[in-house]
Amino acid sequence: MPLQNPKVAFVTGCNGISGNAIVEHLIRQPKEEWSKIVVTSRSPLKNYWQDPRVEFLAVDFLEPVDTVISKLSRSCETVTHAYYTSYVHTDDFTKLRDYNVPLFETFLVAIDKVAGQNLQRICLQTGGKVNGHPAQYVQVTLTDLDLQHYGPHLGPVFCPMTEDLPRYEDQGLNFYYAQEDFMFNLQKNRNWAYSIIRPNGIIGFTPGSE
Ligand SMILES: NC(=O)c1ccc[n+]([C@@H]2O[C@H](COP(=O)([O-])OP(=O)(O)OC[C@H]3O[C@@H](n4cnc5c(N)ncnc54)[C@H](OP(=O)(O)O)[C@@H]3O)[C@@H](O)[C@H]2O)c1
């Protein structure tokens, strides 16, 4: 059955491994379900989707929020579902927060403002977890970015790491917590819902990878 109101997707980080995979999935869904797919990355598009529903916008989420709002304004007014997979990397993990918190805040404020009442759901991707270790405090030496929600890149953590564990004391360094908290606060006065996905290592193809 076709939906009465087809959904409109907004996928950030579409040159990256997660964003590219989301777009690849969406273009395989019928136009009766997804009528438009706005995709964005900082640099020019590295993939060429031959689907008239796909519209690309080059946006740097580290620019001032008013600049980002004006860049999104024409194309994103009808967005119903926004998938955030933008990410700035630095090898100094203590600096990740300095980039990735404003990156997410600007994305969220801008799409919330532009899509307004049409916005139904935000999907935020954070980092994964590992299982199968004895239940004790251990020094995990893994530095995988995908474990950052649980903090092993910054010091000892409780294992096994499961989704119902309380947050560890991150001393303000875990950017995923700050991203989540910003979204929780904004959502209190909004009608949209959110999902947070926390994958482990992602294996896949993206046209931008070497
Ligand atoms: N990859 C994994 O194995 C994995 C596993 C678990 C969790 N995660 C988490 O999932 C999230 C997404 O990671 P990913 O690996 O999919 O990312 P990624 O492949 O590194 O892609 C990042 C995307 O962000 C864009 N970007 C960078 N700086 C930007 C800016 N200033 N403004 C707007 N866009 C910008 C990049 O655009 P350009 O290419 O156009 O510059 C790229 O499209 C991160 O939080 C990451 O920690 C990743």
Short mmCIF file of C-alpha atoms and ligand atoms in Angstrom, two decimals:
data_model
loop_
_atom_site.label_atom_id
_atom_site.label_comp_id
_atom_site.label_asym_id
_atom_site.label_seq_id
_atom_site.Cartn_x
_atom_site.Cartn_y
_atom_site.Cartn_z
CA MET A 1 0.00 0.00 0.00
CA PRO A 2 1.50 3.37 -0.94
CA LEU A 3 1.88 5.76 1.98
CA GLN A 4 -0.46 8.75 1.95
CA ASN A 5 2.44 11.03 2.79
CA PRO A 6 5.71 9.66 1.43
CA LYS A 7 8.75 10.28 3.59
CA VAL A 8 11.60 12.64 2.75
CA ALA A 9 15.11 11.65 3.86
CA PHE A 10 18.06 13.85 4.73
CA VAL A 11 21.33 11.91 4.90
CA THR A 12 24.46 13.67 6.13
CA GLY A 13 27.96 12.32 5.59
CA CYS A 14 26.94 10.75 2.27
CA ASN A 15 30.58 10.52 1.11
CA GLY A 16 31.37 8.45 4.22
CA ILE A 17 30.96 4.76 4.82
CA SER A 18 27.73 4.97 6.85
CA GLY A 19 26.02 7.74 4.91
CA ASN A 20 26.81 6.14 1.55
CA ALA A 21 25.27 2.84 2.74
CA ILE A 22 22.10 4.60 3.94
CA VAL A 23 21.66 6.27 0.55
CA GLU A 24 22.29 2.95 -1.23
CA HIS A 25 19.48 1.46 0.86
CA LEU A 26 17.04 4.32 0.35
CA ILE A 27 17.31 4.41 -3.44
CA ARG A 28 16.22 0.76 -3.44
CA GLN A 29 12.95 1.70 -1.72
CA PRO A 30 9.89 2.69 -3.78
CA LYS A 31 9.14 6.33 -4.48
CA GLU A 32 5.75 5.81 -2.86
CA GLU A 33 7.65 5.35 0.43
CA TRP A 34 10.53 7.83 -0.05
CA SER A 35 9.66 10.65 -2.41
CA LYS A 36 12.91 12.63 -2.02
CA ILE A 37 16.38 11.92 -0.67
CA VAL A 38 18.50 14.97 0.15
CA VAL A 39 22.12 13.96 0.66
CA THR A 40 24.93 16.09 1.98
CA SER A 41 28.64 16.02 2.60
CA ARG A 42 31.30 18.65 3.04
CA SER A 43 33.13 18.01 -0.25
CA PRO A 44 31.70 17.29 -3.72
CA LEU A 45 29.75 14.09 -4.19
CA LYS A 46 31.98 11.05 -4.76
CA ASN A 47 29.14 8.78 -5.87
CA TYR A 48 26.68 9.43 -8.70
CA TRP A 49 23.26 8.05 -7.89
CA GLN A 50 21.10 7.84 -11.01
CA ASP A 51 17.90 8.45 -9.12
CA PRO A 52 15.89 11.63 -9.68
CA ARG A 53 14.90 11.65 -6.01
CA VAL A 54 18.50 12.27 -4.91
CA GLU A 55 19.53 15.89 -4.43
CA PHE A 56 23.03 16.76 -3.25
CA LEU A 57 23.99 19.74 -1.12
CA ALA A 58 27.57 20.54 -0.15
CA VAL A 59 27.44 21.71 3.47
CA ASP A 60 30.16 22.21 6.06
CA PHE A 61 28.56 21.83 9.48
CA LEU A 62 31.44 23.71 11.07
CA GLU A 63 30.26 26.89 9.37
CA PRO A 64 28.03 29.30 11.32
CA VAL A 65 24.56 27.88 11.88
CA ASP A 66 22.85 30.70 9.96
CA THR A 67 24.95 29.90 6.90
CA VAL A 68 23.99 26.22 7.16
CA ILE A 69 20.30 27.10 7.62
CA SER A 70 20.33 29.18 4.47
CA LYS A 71 22.03 26.35 2.54
CA LEU A 72 19.40 23.84 3.65
CA SER A 73 16.42 26.13 3.40
CA ARG A 74 15.24 25.45 -0.14
CA SER A 75 15.79 21.69 -0.27
CA CYS A 76 15.05 20.52 3.27
CA GLU A 77 11.72 22.07 4.18
CA THR A 78 9.88 18.80 3.59
CA VAL A 79 12.38 16.52 5.35
CA THR A 80 10.67 13.99 7.63
CA HIS A 81 13.61 11.74 8.58
CA ALA A 82 17.19 12.94 9.13
CA TYR A 83 20.13 10.52 9.34
CA TYR A 84 23.28 12.01 10.83
CA THR A 85 26.56 10.25 9.98
CA SER A 86 28.93 13.21 9.68
CA TYR A 87 32.20 12.87 11.53
CA VAL A 88 35.47 14.77 11.86
CA HIS A 89 38.49 12.66 12.77
CA THR A 90 41.64 13.61 14.60
CA ASP A 91 44.22 11.17 15.96
CA ASP A 92 44.21 13.06 19.25
CA PHE A 93 41.05 11.55 20.74
CA THR A 94 40.86 14.25 23.42
CA LYS A 95 40.21 16.78 20.62
CA LEU A 96 37.38 14.86 18.94
CA ARG A 97 34.83 16.68 21.08
CA ASP A 98 35.99 20.11 19.90
CA TYR A 99 34.93 19.30 16.34
CA ASN A 100 32.18 16.73 16.63
CA VAL A 101 29.97 18.47 19.19
CA PRO A 102 29.55 21.72 17.21
CA LEU A 103 29.27 19.63 14.03
CA PHE A 104 26.22 17.81 15.38
CA GLU A 105 24.68 20.83 17.11
CA THR A 106 24.77 22.86 13.90
CA PHE A 107 23.25 19.98 11.92
CA LEU A 108 20.44 19.53 14.45
CA VAL A 109 19.58 23.20 14.95
CA ALA A 110 19.57 23.74 11.19
CA ILE A 111 17.38 20.78 10.18
CA ASP A 112 15.05 21.39 13.13
CA LYS A 113 14.60 24.99 12.02
CA VAL A 114 14.26 24.32 8.29
CA ALA A 115 12.03 21.20 8.40
CA GLY A 116 9.97 22.45 11.36
CA GLN A 117 6.74 20.53 11.90
CA ASN A 118 7.50 18.13 9.03
CA LEU A 119 10.38 16.58 10.96
CA GLN A 120 9.42 13.21 12.45
CA ARG A 121 12.67 11.49 13.39
CA ILE A 122 16.37 12.13 13.94
CA CYS A 123 18.75 9.19 13.71
CA LEU A 124 22.10 9.72 15.42
CA GLN A 125 24.88 7.18 14.95
CA THR A 126 27.34 6.86 17.79
CA GLY A 127 29.88 4.12 18.61
CA GLY A 128 29.62 0.42 19.38
CA LYS A 129 30.40 -1.99 22.17
CA VAL A 130 32.19 -5.29 22.77
CA ASN A 131 30.89 -8.33 24.59
CA GLY A 132 32.30 -11.46 26.14
CA HIS A 133 34.82 -10.09 28.62
CA PRO A 134 34.70 -10.96 32.32
CA ALA A 135 32.57 -8.60 34.40
CA GLN A 136 35.28 -6.55 36.03
CA TYR A 137 37.09 -3.29 35.56
CA VAL A 138 39.83 -3.89 33.04
CA GLN A 139 42.21 -1.77 31.06
CA VAL A 140 41.05 -2.16 27.50
CA THR A 141 43.77 -1.04 25.15
CA LEU A 142 41.63 -1.03 22.03
CA THR A 143 41.52 2.36 20.41
CA ASP A 144 38.74 1.61 17.97
CA LEU A 145 36.60 4.66 17.35
CA ASP A 146 33.56 2.45 17.38
CA LEU A 147 34.01 1.72 21.11
CA GLN A 148 34.07 5.33 22.16
CA HIS A 149 30.61 5.42 23.66
CA TYR A 150 32.01 3.12 26.35
CA GLY A 151 35.26 5.00 26.76
CA PRO A 152 38.08 2.43 26.35
CA HIS A 153 40.09 4.92 24.30
CA LEU A 154 40.33 7.11 27.42
CA GLY A 155 40.94 4.61 30.25
CA PRO A 156 39.69 1.50 32.08
CA VAL A 157 36.07 0.54 31.50
CA PHE A 158 33.64 -1.99 32.92
CA CYS A 159 33.31 -5.18 30.84
CA PRO A 160 31.24 -6.58 29.29
CA MET A 161 30.02 -3.31 27.80
CA THR A 162 26.27 -3.51 27.39
CA GLU A 163 23.71 -0.93 26.35
CA ASP A 164 22.11 -0.74 29.81
CA LEU A 165 25.35 0.28 31.54
CA PRO A 166 25.27 3.76 33.06
CA ARG A 167 27.59 6.29 31.53
CA TYR A 168 31.15 6.24 32.77
CA GLU A 169 32.82 9.41 34.08
CA ASP A 170 34.12 10.84 30.81
CA GLN A 171 35.50 14.10 32.23
CA GLY A 172 33.68 15.85 29.44
CA LEU A 173 35.69 14.11 26.72
CA ASN A 174 33.19 11.68 25.15
CA PHE A 175 31.64 13.62 22.30
CA TYR A 176 28.83 11.10 21.90
CA TYR A 177 27.46 12.02 25.33
CA ALA A 178 27.45 15.71 24.45
CA GLN A 179 25.75 14.99 21.11
CA GLU A 180 23.10 12.88 22.83
CA ASP A 181 22.48 15.44 25.59
CA PHE A 182 22.07 18.27 23.11
CA MET A 183 19.50 16.20 21.21
CA PHE A 184 17.67 15.13 24.40
CA ASN A 185 17.32 18.77 25.47
CA LEU A 186 16.10 20.08 22.14
CA GLN A 187 13.64 17.22 21.73
CA LYS A 188 11.81 18.09 24.97
CA ASN A 189 9.95 20.88 23.16
CA ARG A 190 9.51 19.12 19.86
CA ASN A 191 7.21 16.56 18.26
CA TRP A 192 9.95 14.60 16.52
CA ALA A 193 11.37 11.39 17.94
CA TYR A 194 14.93 10.12 17.81
CA SER A 195 16.86 6.90 17.42
CA ILE A 196 20.45 6.36 18.49
CA ILE A 197 22.31 3.53 16.83
CA ARG A 198 25.59 2.30 18.24
CA PRO A 199 27.28 0.00 15.72
CA ASN A 200 30.52 -1.82 16.24
CA GLY A 201 33.08 -1.81 13.42
CA ILE A 202 31.52 -1.04 10.05
CA ILE A 203 32.87 -2.91 7.06
CA GLY A 204 31.85 -1.75 3.64
CA PHE A 205 32.52 0.24 0.52
CA THR A 206 32.49 3.94 -0.06
CA PRO A 207 33.68 5.64 -3.23
CA GLY A 208 35.82 7.99 -1.17
CA SER A 209 37.89 5.33 0.55
CA GLU A 210 41.43 4.62 -0.57
N1 LIG B 1 33.36 3.54 10.58
C1 LIG B 1 33.15 2.72 11.61
O1 LIG B 1 33.61 1.57 11.66
C2 LIG B 1 32.28 3.19 12.75
C3 LIG B 1 31.83 2.24 13.69
C4 LIG B 1 31.00 2.64 14.73
C5 LIG B 1 30.64 3.97 14.85
N2 LIG B 1 31.10 4.88 13.95
C6 LIG B 1 30.66 6.27 14.14
O2 LIG B 1 29.71 6.58 13.13
C7 LIG B 1 29.80 7.97 12.81
C8 LIG B 1 30.01 8.11 11.30
O3 LIG B 1 31.25 7.49 11.00
P1 LIG B 1 31.69 7.03 9.54
O4 LIG B 1 32.85 6.10 9.71
O5 LIG B 1 30.50 6.62 8.74
O6 LIG B 1 32.25 8.42 8.96
P2 LIG B 1 33.20 8.68 7.69
O7 LIG B 1 33.19 7.51 6.76
O8 LIG B 1 34.50 9.17 8.21
O9 LIG B 1 32.42 9.87 6.98
C9 LIG B 1 32.32 11.10 7.62
C10 LIG B 1 31.48 12.03 6.77
O10 LIG B 1 31.44 13.28 7.46
C11 LIG B 1 31.67 14.31 6.52
N3 LIG B 1 32.25 15.48 7.15
C12 LIG B 1 33.51 15.63 7.66
N4 LIG B 1 33.67 16.88 8.09
C13 LIG B 1 32.51 17.53 7.85
C14 LIG B 1 32.06 18.86 8.05
N5 LIG B 1 32.86 19.80 8.61
N6 LIG B 1 30.80 19.18 7.68
C15 LIG B 1 30.00 18.28 7.11
N7 LIG B 1 30.36 17.01 6.87
C16 LIG B 1 31.61 16.64 7.24
C17 LIG B 1 32.60 13.72 5.50
O11 LIG B 1 32.45 14.51 4.33
P3 LIG B 1 33.52 14.64 3.15
O12 LIG B 1 33.97 13.24 2.86
O13 LIG B 1 32.72 15.22 2.05
O14 LIG B 1 34.59 15.52 3.68
C18 LIG B 1 32.04 12.30 5.37
O15 LIG B 1 30.98 12.31 4.45
C19 LIG B 1 30.96 8.53 13.66
O16 LIG B 1 30.45 9.08 14.84
C20 LIG B 1 31.77 7.30 13.97
O17 LIG B 1 32.55 7.40 15.15
C21 LIG B 1 31.89 4.52 12.89
#
